[in-house]
Amino acid sequence: MNNQMPEGFLWGGATAANQYEGGYLSGGKGLSTLDAITGGSHTSPRMITFRTADGEYKKVTKEQSLPEGATGYIAPELYYPSHVATDFYHHYKEDIALFAEMGFKCFRMSIVWSRICPNGMYDVNEEGLRFYDNVFDECLKYGIEPVVTINHFDTPMYLADVYDGWASRELVDFYVFFCRTVFERYKDKVRYWMTFNEINFLRSWTQIGIHSNDPATKAQAHHHLFVASARAVRLGHEINPDFKIGMMVSYIPSYPMTCRPEDVWESIEFNHEKEFFMDVQCRGEYPAYRLKMYERMGIEVRMQPEDAEILKAGAVDYVGFSYYMSTVSTADKNAEMTGGNQIMAYRNPYLKESQWGWAIDPLGLRISLNQIYDRYRLPMFIVENGFGAVDTIEDDGSIIDDYRIDYFRAHIQAVKDAVLIDGVDLIGYTPWGCIDVVSSGTGEMKKRYGFIYVDMDDTGHGTLERRRKKSFYWYKHVIETNGAEL
Ligand code: BG6
């Protein structure tokens, strides 16, 4: 049997601006919501800061909502990881050269809305556009295809302050303008796009700028995101018919804890939560189970008469997804819990976990690929997968991250099984945080994912020097052999 991935398979790596780019006010960039979140750890959660009317700074935890009218955000004495992050802004040439050395065929990154439109509206910042021109040119110089997430968790602060973020329909037009600007500017440099990162996790002020936690506001905001995404897909195809524009979902498959029908049902409901977002973006319409749920909750989503047609015409070209872990569902609410990516998960007794409690489940990735392909028959792109771990620098300066290699070896084998045995249609694979970036969930640096180490700590101190880890050479060989040798 052929042991290699199909020709042209896009091996690469993935990052996001708010965790990697830095330069938070450089080159005319406007503030975004994520710039107001402090660092954190397991024991001290990340905080949002805001200035009260009498000039004092207060903090709210990330899960709470900000008071309306908060307009000052950055407390001078506190540390905000997005401000420097691991400074791609000043290191992009060096970093892209390292990606090229690993043999990357593609590089996933996000562009910052408020770098291009500082207040999120119709003023365009030429310097911001030029920055991404330089980045894409640098990628193309090495034959690396940029894969661009148009919006990865950040909302221009002005839109959060003035419009209550995605709760307002106005954001659809602002977002479509932003898309038009980047589609036209980069139409000969970028072919692969994704409209929103992990759309199923967009639910708080930090990510979508909404001030309320109430389910009706979230449902309305989600509807606006769907309409915006669908309009962007249609517009992108008009500007360049070769564009491939995908959705992006966090895919955490759930298994029933037992064969008890109640556990199976819990699992179906858990899975519906993400399938809802995929159904709308892949099939172009709301699924019945969600409409019924809104009806039971008394939620009436305000839709314009043309929205049904917009959603239909704006179905995506491919499914991008992140996969880190699986979970289990049970009707037994006393079952043991563990950690998870933006969820609290029940512990699966058959699986080991990372230091952050995320279940390690390579077969779950093959299962996910099969489930998604069975449901939508669309090409897929694994745009995040990886292992957050604490790395140690040895006396001789090396970093021996065998645990990370083990994780990837097993997961890439699962990918190969899905493609070569099951026949799913997969475009590419971009491991998360291919170079160390700030953790999105905890704000830590010590939770590292990269093949490349960056000297930076949890409090923002470090030289930002880059170093190749052992996994760097391992992944390079995987790419060289097109997946044949793991
Ligand atoms: C995904 C996000 O949810 O998981 C990334 O798209 C994030 O932004 C990644 O970094 C890993 O999560 P964490 O919390 O370990 O950084």
Short mmCIF file of C-alpha atoms and ligand atoms in Angstrom, two decimals:
data_model
loop_
_atom_site.label_atom_id
_atom_site.label_comp_id
_atom_site.label_asym_id
_atom_site.label_seq_id
_atom_site.Cartn_x
_atom_site.Cartn_y
_atom_site.Cartn_z
CA MET A 1 0.00 0.00 0.00
CA ASN A 2 1.15 3.54 -0.73
CA ASN A 3 2.52 4.94 2.50
CA GLN A 4 2.75 8.57 1.48
CA MET A 5 0.24 11.37 1.59
CA PRO A 6 -1.21 12.44 -1.76
CA GLU A 7 0.92 14.66 -3.94
CA GLY A 8 0.54 18.35 -3.16
CA PHE A 9 -0.57 17.66 0.42
CA LEU A 10 -0.15 20.89 2.38
CA TRP A 11 2.15 20.21 5.33
CA GLY A 12 2.72 23.31 7.41
CA GLY A 13 2.11 24.96 10.75
CA ALA A 14 -0.45 27.28 12.33
CA THR A 15 -0.46 30.45 14.41
CA ALA A 16 -2.78 33.32 15.34
CA ALA A 17 -1.90 36.98 15.46
CA ASN A 18 -3.17 37.72 18.97
CA GLN A 19 -0.86 35.04 20.38
CA TYR A 20 2.10 35.52 18.06
CA GLU A 21 2.27 38.80 16.20
CA GLY A 22 2.79 41.45 18.90
CA GLY A 23 3.33 45.04 17.70
CA TYR A 24 0.01 45.77 19.31
CA LEU A 25 0.03 49.49 18.60
CA SER A 26 2.78 49.57 15.96
CA GLY A 27 2.23 50.72 12.41
CA GLY A 28 -1.12 52.37 13.07
CA LYS A 29 -2.89 49.32 14.52
CA GLY A 30 -6.02 50.00 16.57
CA LEU A 31 -6.78 48.30 19.85
CA SER A 32 -8.60 45.00 19.81
CA THR A 33 -10.49 43.32 22.60
CA LEU A 34 -7.79 40.74 23.15
CA ASP A 35 -5.27 43.48 23.90
CA ALA A 36 -7.07 44.11 27.18
CA ILE A 37 -6.58 40.59 28.59
CA THR A 38 -3.79 40.05 31.07
CA GLY A 39 -1.56 37.01 31.37
CA GLY A 40 -2.58 34.21 33.69
CA SER A 41 -1.99 30.61 34.69
CA HIS A 42 -3.86 27.54 35.95
CA THR A 43 -4.30 29.13 39.33
CA SER A 44 -4.81 32.77 38.42
CA PRO A 45 -7.17 33.16 35.45
CA ARG A 46 -6.71 35.78 32.79
CA MET A 47 -8.44 39.10 33.49
CA ILE A 48 -9.89 41.87 31.40
CA THR A 49 -9.08 45.34 32.65
CA PHE A 50 -11.09 48.51 32.22
CA ARG A 51 -10.99 52.05 33.61
CA THR A 52 -13.79 53.28 35.81
CA ALA A 53 -15.23 56.79 35.61
CA ASP A 54 -12.88 57.95 38.40
CA GLY A 55 -9.82 56.72 36.54
CA GLU A 56 -9.12 53.51 38.42
CA TYR A 57 -8.50 50.18 36.74
CA LYS A 58 -10.71 47.25 37.62
CA LYS A 59 -10.55 43.66 36.53
CA VAL A 60 -13.20 41.22 35.47
CA THR A 61 -12.47 37.57 34.71
CA LYS A 62 -12.59 36.57 31.08
CA GLU A 63 -15.89 34.78 31.43
CA GLN A 64 -17.76 37.78 32.80
CA SER A 65 -18.95 40.64 30.71
CA LEU A 66 -17.58 44.17 30.74
CA PRO A 67 -19.73 47.06 31.89
CA GLU A 68 -21.20 49.12 29.05
CA GLY A 69 -19.28 52.33 28.52
CA ALA A 70 -15.88 51.08 29.65
CA THR A 71 -13.51 52.92 27.34
CA GLY A 72 -10.03 52.79 28.87
CA TYR A 73 -8.44 49.41 29.11
CA ILE A 74 -4.72 49.06 29.55
CA ALA A 75 -3.49 49.35 33.12
CA PRO A 76 0.17 50.44 32.91
CA GLU A 77 1.42 48.20 35.70
CA LEU A 78 -0.04 44.95 34.34
CA TYR A 79 1.22 42.46 31.75
CA TYR A 80 -0.78 41.81 28.57
CA PRO A 81 0.70 38.98 26.49
CA SER A 82 -0.73 40.04 23.11
CA HIS A 83 1.26 43.28 23.16
CA VAL A 84 4.55 41.60 22.29
CA ALA A 85 3.54 37.92 22.18
CA THR A 86 6.43 36.16 20.45
CA ASP A 87 6.91 39.14 18.17
CA PHE A 88 6.31 37.84 14.67
CA TYR A 89 5.91 41.52 13.79
CA HIS A 90 9.67 42.02 14.02
CA HIS A 91 10.81 38.42 13.40
CA TYR A 92 8.74 37.35 10.42
CA LYS A 93 11.71 36.98 8.07
CA GLU A 94 13.64 34.84 10.50
CA ASP A 95 10.60 32.73 11.35
CA ILE A 96 9.51 32.13 7.79
CA ALA A 97 13.08 31.10 6.95
CA LEU A 98 12.84 28.51 9.75
CA PHE A 99 9.48 27.28 8.42
CA ALA A 100 11.07 26.96 4.99
CA GLU A 101 13.94 25.00 6.51
CA MET A 102 11.38 22.53 7.89
CA GLY A 103 9.98 22.27 4.38
CA PHE A 104 6.59 23.87 5.04
CA LYS A 105 4.30 23.89 2.02
CA CYS A 106 1.89 26.25 3.74
CA PHE A 107 1.71 28.53 6.76
CA ARG A 108 -1.51 29.34 8.59
CA MET A 109 -1.70 32.76 10.23
CA SER A 110 -4.36 35.32 11.00
CA ILE A 111 -4.57 38.96 10.02
CA VAL A 112 -5.69 41.54 12.54
CA TRP A 113 -8.83 43.43 11.67
CA SER A 114 -7.77 46.48 13.70
CA ARG A 115 -4.34 46.53 12.02
CA ILE A 116 -6.06 46.99 8.68
CA CYS A 117 -9.12 48.95 9.79
CA PRO A 118 -8.01 50.47 13.12
CA ASN A 119 -11.52 51.07 14.43
CA GLY A 120 -13.04 48.20 12.45
CA MET A 121 -14.91 50.49 10.08
CA TYR A 122 -14.09 52.04 6.73
CA ASP A 123 -10.72 53.71 7.31
CA VAL A 124 -7.93 51.61 5.91
CA ASN A 125 -4.42 51.64 7.33
CA GLU A 126 -1.99 51.26 4.44
CA GLU A 127 0.88 50.42 6.77
CA GLY A 128 -1.05 47.46 8.13
CA LEU A 129 -1.78 46.19 4.64
CA ARG A 130 1.89 46.57 3.75
CA PHE A 131 2.94 44.50 6.73
CA TYR A 132 0.93 41.52 5.50
CA ASP A 133 2.14 42.12 1.92
CA ASN A 134 5.67 41.69 3.23
CA VAL A 135 4.74 38.57 5.17
CA PHE A 136 3.00 36.93 2.21
CA ASP A 137 5.85 37.88 -0.14
CA GLU A 138 8.31 36.33 2.25
CA CYS A 139 6.26 33.09 2.33
CA LEU A 140 5.91 32.99 -1.45
CA LYS A 141 9.65 33.53 -1.86
CA TYR A 142 10.08 30.05 -0.34
CA GLY A 143 7.09 28.51 -2.11
CA ILE A 144 5.06 28.52 1.12
CA GLU A 145 1.35 28.99 0.53
CA PRO A 146 -0.25 31.37 3.08
CA VAL A 147 -3.44 30.04 4.69
CA VAL A 148 -5.21 33.00 6.21
CA THR A 149 -7.72 33.14 9.04
CA ILE A 150 -9.50 36.42 8.48
CA ASN A 151 -10.60 36.71 12.09
CA HIS A 152 -9.06 34.73 14.95
CA PHE A 153 -10.80 35.71 18.19
CA ASP A 154 -10.12 39.49 18.00
CA THR A 155 -12.69 42.24 17.59
CA PRO A 156 -11.71 45.87 17.06
CA MET A 157 -12.20 47.56 20.41
CA TYR A 158 -14.14 50.43 18.88
CA LEU A 159 -16.77 48.01 17.57
CA ALA A 160 -17.09 46.42 21.00
CA ASP A 161 -17.42 49.83 22.69
CA VAL A 162 -19.75 51.53 20.27
CA TYR A 163 -21.78 48.70 18.71
CA ASP A 164 -21.76 46.00 21.41
CA GLY A 165 -19.72 43.90 19.00
CA TRP A 166 -21.42 41.19 16.98
CA ALA A 167 -24.70 41.76 18.79
CA SER A 168 -25.20 44.48 16.14
CA ARG A 169 -26.06 43.74 12.55
CA GLU A 170 -23.83 46.66 11.48
CA LEU A 171 -20.81 44.48 12.06
CA VAL A 172 -21.75 42.37 9.06
CA ASP A 173 -21.10 45.30 6.71
CA PHE A 174 -17.92 46.31 8.51
CA TYR A 175 -16.59 42.76 8.30
CA VAL A 176 -17.50 42.41 4.63
CA PHE A 177 -15.69 45.68 3.92
CA PHE A 178 -12.63 44.33 5.73
CA CYS A 179 -12.86 41.14 3.65
CA ARG A 180 -13.20 43.06 0.41
CA THR A 181 -10.13 45.09 1.31
CA VAL A 182 -7.96 42.03 1.96
CA PHE A 183 -9.40 39.90 -0.86
CA GLU A 184 -8.67 42.61 -3.40
CA ARG A 185 -5.27 43.44 -2.02
CA TYR A 186 -4.00 39.87 -1.65
CA LYS A 187 -5.92 38.12 -4.41
CA ASP A 188 -2.73 37.05 -6.18
CA LYS A 189 -0.91 36.05 -3.01
CA VAL A 190 -3.40 34.12 -0.91
CA ARG A 191 -5.71 31.34 -2.07
CA TYR A 192 -6.80 29.63 1.18
CA TRP A 193 -8.94 31.62 3.60
CA MET A 194 -11.07 30.89 6.67
CA THR A 195 -13.72 33.34 7.76
CA PHE A 196 -13.72 32.90 11.58
CA ASN A 197 -11.54 30.80 13.84
CA GLU A 198 -13.42 28.23 15.94
CA ILE A 199 -16.76 29.84 15.30
CA ASN A 200 -18.37 27.47 17.81
CA PHE A 201 -16.29 29.06 20.57
CA LEU A 202 -17.18 32.67 19.79
CA ARG A 203 -19.35 33.64 22.69
CA SER A 204 -17.71 36.21 24.97
CA TRP A 205 -16.77 39.90 25.03
CA THR A 206 -13.13 39.10 24.39
CA GLN A 207 -13.89 37.29 21.15
CA ILE A 208 -16.93 39.00 19.72
CA GLY A 209 -17.23 42.16 21.76
CA ILE A 210 -20.69 41.49 23.23
CA HIS A 211 -21.38 42.82 26.72
CA SER A 212 -24.05 40.34 27.70
CA ASN A 213 -23.86 36.68 28.53
CA ASP A 214 -27.48 36.02 27.82
CA PRO A 215 -28.24 33.22 25.30
CA ALA A 216 -30.48 35.40 23.10
CA THR A 217 -27.67 37.92 22.53
CA LYS A 218 -25.30 35.10 21.68
CA ALA A 219 -27.76 33.51 19.26
CA GLN A 220 -28.23 36.86 17.53
CA ALA A 221 -24.47 37.43 17.37
CA HIS A 222 -24.01 33.95 15.89
CA HIS A 223 -26.55 34.74 13.23
CA HIS A 224 -24.60 37.87 12.30
CA LEU A 225 -21.40 35.86 12.11
CA PHE A 226 -23.07 33.35 9.78
CA VAL A 227 -24.41 36.06 7.48
CA ALA A 228 -21.04 37.84 7.46
CA SER A 229 -19.19 34.62 6.66
CA ALA A 230 -21.60 33.68 3.88
CA ARG A 231 -21.35 37.12 2.29
CA ALA A 232 -17.56 36.94 2.50
CA VAL A 233 -17.54 33.54 0.77
CA ARG A 234 -19.64 34.83 -2.09
CA LEU A 235 -17.64 38.04 -2.41
CA GLY A 236 -14.34 36.15 -2.34
CA HIS A 237 -15.43 33.91 -5.19
CA GLU A 238 -16.41 36.95 -7.22
CA ILE A 239 -13.03 38.58 -6.65
CA ASN A 240 -11.05 35.43 -7.41
CA PRO A 241 -12.87 32.25 -8.47
CA ASP A 242 -9.78 30.26 -7.43
CA PHE A 243 -10.18 31.21 -3.78
CA LYS A 244 -10.87 28.35 -1.39
CA ILE A 245 -12.79 29.79 1.53
CA GLY A 246 -13.44 27.58 4.51
CA MET A 247 -15.13 27.58 7.87
CA MET A 248 -13.20 26.71 11.01
CA VAL A 249 -14.56 24.79 13.95
CA SER A 250 -13.11 23.35 17.13
CA TYR A 251 -13.85 19.67 16.71
CA ILE A 252 -13.96 17.77 19.98
CA PRO A 253 -15.71 14.46 19.28
CA SER A 254 -17.68 13.06 22.17
CA TYR A 255 -18.11 9.38 22.93
CA PRO A 256 -20.92 8.08 25.14
CA MET A 257 -19.42 7.02 28.48
CA THR A 258 -21.42 3.75 28.30
CA CYS A 259 -23.93 2.13 25.96
CA ARG A 260 -26.73 3.38 28.22
CA PRO A 261 -29.10 5.18 25.80
CA GLU A 262 -29.12 8.26 28.06
CA ASP A 263 -25.33 8.54 27.67
CA VAL A 264 -25.66 8.14 23.92
CA TRP A 265 -28.23 10.92 23.87
CA GLU A 266 -25.99 13.22 25.93
CA SER A 267 -23.29 12.58 23.40
CA ILE A 268 -25.55 13.46 20.47
CA GLU A 269 -26.49 16.71 22.17
CA PHE A 270 -22.86 17.55 22.86
CA ASN A 271 -21.97 16.89 19.24
CA HIS A 272 -24.91 18.97 18.00
CA GLU A 273 -23.40 21.98 19.70
CA LYS A 274 -20.55 22.11 17.18
CA GLU A 275 -22.46 20.50 14.30
CA PHE A 276 -24.89 23.40 14.41
CA PHE A 277 -22.11 25.76 13.29
CA MET A 278 -20.92 23.33 10.66
CA ASP A 279 -24.43 22.62 9.38
CA VAL A 280 -25.15 26.31 8.82
CA GLN A 281 -21.83 27.04 7.14
CA CYS A 282 -21.58 23.84 5.06
CA ARG A 283 -25.24 23.30 4.17
CA GLY A 284 -26.31 26.92 4.15
CA GLU A 285 -29.27 26.57 6.49
CA TYR A 286 -30.18 26.25 10.15
CA PRO A 287 -30.73 22.66 11.33
CA ALA A 288 -34.11 21.79 12.83
CA TYR A 289 -32.66 20.74 16.22
CA ARG A 290 -31.28 24.24 16.76
CA LEU A 291 -34.42 26.05 15.70
CA LYS A 292 -36.41 23.86 18.07
CA MET A 293 -33.97 24.56 20.86
CA TYR A 294 -34.33 28.32 20.33
CA GLU A 295 -38.10 27.90 20.33
CA ARG A 296 -37.99 26.06 23.67
CA MET A 297 -35.75 28.77 25.10
CA GLY A 298 -38.02 31.52 23.85
CA ILE A 299 -35.24 32.93 21.66
CA GLU A 300 -36.28 34.67 18.48
CA VAL A 301 -33.33 35.33 16.22
CA ARG A 302 -33.98 38.40 14.10
CA MET A 303 -33.35 37.45 10.48
CA GLN A 304 -33.71 39.62 7.37
CA PRO A 305 -35.81 38.23 4.50
CA GLU A 306 -32.69 37.82 2.33
CA ASP A 307 -30.69 35.91 4.95
CA ALA A 308 -31.83 32.43 3.92
CA GLU A 309 -30.62 33.03 0.41
CA ILE A 310 -27.34 34.58 1.63
CA LEU A 311 -26.60 31.56 3.80
CA LYS A 312 -27.35 29.16 0.95
CA ALA A 313 -25.19 31.01 -1.55
CA GLY A 314 -22.36 31.38 0.95
CA ALA A 315 -21.76 27.77 1.89
CA VAL A 316 -18.05 27.14 2.37
CA ASP A 317 -15.58 25.32 0.13
CA TYR A 318 -13.95 23.24 2.84
CA VAL A 319 -14.08 22.43 6.54
CA GLY A 320 -11.10 23.66 8.52
CA PHE A 321 -10.94 22.33 12.04
CA SER A 322 -8.81 22.09 15.13
CA TYR A 323 -8.38 18.78 16.86
CA TYR A 324 -6.62 18.40 20.19
CA MET A 325 -8.67 15.95 22.21
CA SER A 326 -11.85 13.94 22.46
CA THR A 327 -14.27 13.89 25.37
CA VAL A 328 -17.02 11.71 26.79
CA SER A 329 -20.64 12.43 27.59
CA THR A 330 -22.70 10.93 30.35
CA ALA A 331 -26.01 11.43 32.07
CA ASP A 332 -24.21 10.81 35.36
CA LYS A 333 -23.44 14.32 36.54
CA ASN A 334 -21.17 13.03 39.29
CA ALA A 335 -18.70 11.50 36.85
CA GLU A 336 -15.10 12.60 37.22
CA MET A 337 -14.09 15.75 35.37
CA THR A 338 -10.84 16.78 33.75
CA GLY A 339 -9.51 19.74 31.72
CA GLY A 340 -10.30 20.57 28.14
CA ASN A 341 -9.98 23.10 25.34
CA GLN A 342 -12.54 25.74 26.34
CA ILE A 343 -14.79 23.04 27.84
CA MET A 344 -14.95 21.15 31.09
CA ALA A 345 -14.74 17.52 30.07
CA TYR A 346 -15.54 14.20 31.71
CA ARG A 347 -12.53 11.93 32.14
CA ASN A 348 -12.12 9.05 29.70
CA PRO A 349 -10.57 6.19 31.69
CA TYR A 350 -8.99 4.72 28.55
CA LEU A 351 -6.92 7.77 27.67
CA LYS A 352 -3.86 9.54 29.04
CA GLU A 353 -3.93 13.32 29.41
CA SER A 354 -1.57 16.24 28.87
CA GLN A 355 -0.34 18.26 31.86
CA TRP A 356 -3.34 20.50 31.28
CA GLY A 357 -5.74 17.54 31.49
CA TRP A 358 -6.55 17.32 27.76
CA ALA A 359 -7.23 13.73 26.68
CA ILE A 360 -4.65 12.38 24.20
CA ASP A 361 -6.57 10.47 21.56
CA PRO A 362 -4.98 9.93 18.14
CA LEU A 363 -7.72 7.58 16.99
CA GLY A 364 -10.17 10.36 17.82
CA LEU A 365 -8.63 12.33 14.96
CA ARG A 366 -9.33 9.50 12.49
CA ILE A 367 -12.84 9.28 13.92
CA SER A 368 -13.31 13.04 13.48
CA LEU A 369 -12.12 13.00 9.88
CA ASN A 370 -14.56 10.21 9.11
CA GLN A 371 -17.46 11.86 10.91
CA ILE A 372 -16.98 15.21 9.18
CA TYR A 373 -16.49 13.66 5.77
CA ASP A 374 -19.52 11.39 6.15
CA ARG A 375 -21.69 14.34 7.14
CA TYR A 376 -20.60 16.96 4.58
CA ARG A 377 -18.59 15.29 1.79
CA LEU A 378 -16.43 18.41 1.64
CA PRO A 379 -12.64 18.63 1.55
CA MET A 380 -11.18 19.08 5.02
CA PHE A 381 -8.14 20.88 6.39
CA ILE A 382 -6.71 20.08 9.84
CA VAL A 383 -5.59 23.57 10.72
CA GLU A 384 -4.70 22.93 14.37
CA ASN A 385 -3.46 19.90 16.25
CA GLY A 386 -0.78 19.73 18.90
CA PHE A 387 0.51 19.08 22.36
CA GLY A 388 0.93 21.81 24.98
CA ALA A 389 3.84 20.92 27.27
CA VAL A 390 6.56 22.46 29.42
CA ASP A 391 9.92 22.29 27.61
CA THR A 392 13.32 22.22 29.27
CA ILE A 393 16.53 23.56 27.82
CA GLU A 394 19.42 21.13 28.42
CA ASP A 395 22.90 22.29 29.44
CA ASP A 396 24.07 22.08 25.84
CA GLY A 397 21.16 24.27 24.71
CA SER A 398 19.11 21.49 23.12
CA ILE A 399 15.42 20.80 23.75
CA ILE A 400 14.57 17.11 23.69
CA ASP A 401 10.80 17.11 23.28
CA ASP A 402 10.22 13.40 22.66
CA TYR A 403 6.74 13.67 24.24
CA ARG A 404 5.73 16.06 21.44
CA ILE A 405 7.19 13.80 18.76
CA ASP A 406 5.25 10.84 20.23
CA TYR A 407 2.03 12.87 20.12
CA PHE A 408 2.54 13.91 16.50
CA ARG A 409 3.70 10.49 15.37
CA ALA A 410 0.48 8.91 16.62
CA HIS A 411 -1.75 11.70 15.30
CA ILE A 412 -0.15 11.82 11.86
CA GLN A 413 -0.51 8.03 11.66
CA ALA A 414 -4.22 8.50 12.37
CA VAL A 415 -4.39 11.12 9.61
CA LYS A 416 -2.70 8.72 7.21
CA ASP A 417 -5.15 5.96 8.14
CA ALA A 418 -8.09 8.26 7.47
CA VAL A 419 -6.69 9.33 4.09
CA LEU A 420 -5.03 6.17 2.84
CA ILE A 421 -7.39 3.55 4.26
CA ASP A 422 -10.72 5.35 4.71
CA GLY A 423 -10.36 7.65 1.69
CA VAL A 424 -11.33 10.99 3.25
CA ASP A 425 -10.48 14.13 1.30
CA LEU A 426 -7.88 16.11 3.23
CA ILE A 427 -6.12 19.22 1.91
CA GLY A 428 -3.45 19.68 4.53
CA TYR A 429 -2.22 19.55 8.10
CA THR A 430 -0.91 22.50 10.09
CA PRO A 431 0.17 21.69 13.67
CA TRP A 432 -0.74 24.40 16.14
CA GLY A 433 1.81 26.86 17.42
CA CYS A 434 4.52 25.52 15.10
CA ILE A 435 6.62 28.16 16.81
CA ASP A 436 5.94 28.85 20.50
CA VAL A 437 3.10 31.31 21.05
CA VAL A 438 1.16 32.53 24.09
CA SER A 439 -1.55 30.10 25.23
CA SER A 440 -4.99 31.34 24.34
CA GLY A 441 -6.76 29.71 27.26
CA THR A 442 -4.38 30.48 30.10
CA GLY A 443 -2.17 33.31 28.78
CA GLU A 444 0.91 31.30 29.70
CA MET A 445 4.12 30.92 27.68
CA LYS A 446 5.16 27.77 29.46
CA LYS A 447 2.38 25.83 27.73
CA ARG A 448 4.38 25.38 24.56
CA TYR A 449 3.37 23.72 21.31
CA GLY A 450 6.20 24.67 18.94
CA PHE A 451 8.86 22.92 16.93
CA ILE A 452 10.72 26.19 17.49
CA TYR A 453 11.36 27.45 21.00
CA VAL A 454 11.05 31.16 21.76
CA ASP A 455 12.79 32.62 24.79
CA MET A 456 9.91 34.34 26.58
CA ASP A 457 8.33 33.64 29.97
CA ASP A 458 4.91 33.95 31.57
CA THR A 459 5.56 37.52 32.67
CA GLY A 460 6.79 38.84 29.33
CA HIS A 461 10.51 38.56 29.98
CA GLY A 462 12.89 36.95 27.51
CA THR A 463 15.24 37.65 24.64
CA LEU A 464 12.81 36.31 22.00
CA GLU A 465 15.68 34.21 20.63
CA ARG A 466 14.51 31.28 18.47
CA ARG A 467 15.88 27.73 18.88
CA ARG A 468 15.13 24.49 17.02
CA LYS A 469 13.72 21.73 19.22
CA LYS A 470 14.30 18.01 18.52
CA SER A 471 10.79 17.88 17.02
CA PHE A 472 11.89 20.46 14.43
CA TYR A 473 14.18 17.91 12.78
CA TRP A 474 11.62 15.14 13.19
CA TYR A 475 8.82 17.09 11.48
CA LYS A 476 11.22 18.23 8.73
CA HIS A 477 11.82 14.56 7.94
CA VAL A 478 8.11 13.79 7.96
CA ILE A 479 7.56 16.52 5.38
CA GLU A 480 10.58 15.43 3.32
CA THR A 481 9.16 11.92 3.05
CA ASN A 482 5.61 13.23 2.51
CA GLY A 483 4.50 11.41 5.63
CA ALA A 484 6.03 8.04 4.76
CA GLU A 485 8.50 8.05 7.66
CA LEU A 486 7.21 8.98 11.07
C1 BG6 B 1 -7.61 26.67 19.83
C2 BG6 B 1 -7.38 28.08 19.38
O1 BG6 B 1 -8.77 26.64 20.57
O2 BG6 B 1 -6.72 26.08 20.70
C3 BG6 B 1 -5.94 28.57 19.53
O3 BG6 B 1 -7.79 28.29 18.06
C4 BG6 B 1 -5.38 28.05 20.83
O4 BG6 B 1 -5.95 29.97 19.47
C5 BG6 B 1 -5.38 26.53 20.79
O5 BG6 B 1 -4.12 28.54 21.15
C6 BG6 B 1 -4.73 25.85 21.98
O6 BG6 B 1 -5.30 26.33 23.17
P1 BG6 B 1 -4.41 26.89 24.35
O7 BG6 B 1 -5.37 27.39 25.35
O8 BG6 B 1 -3.57 25.74 24.81
O9 BG6 B 1 -3.56 27.97 23.74
#
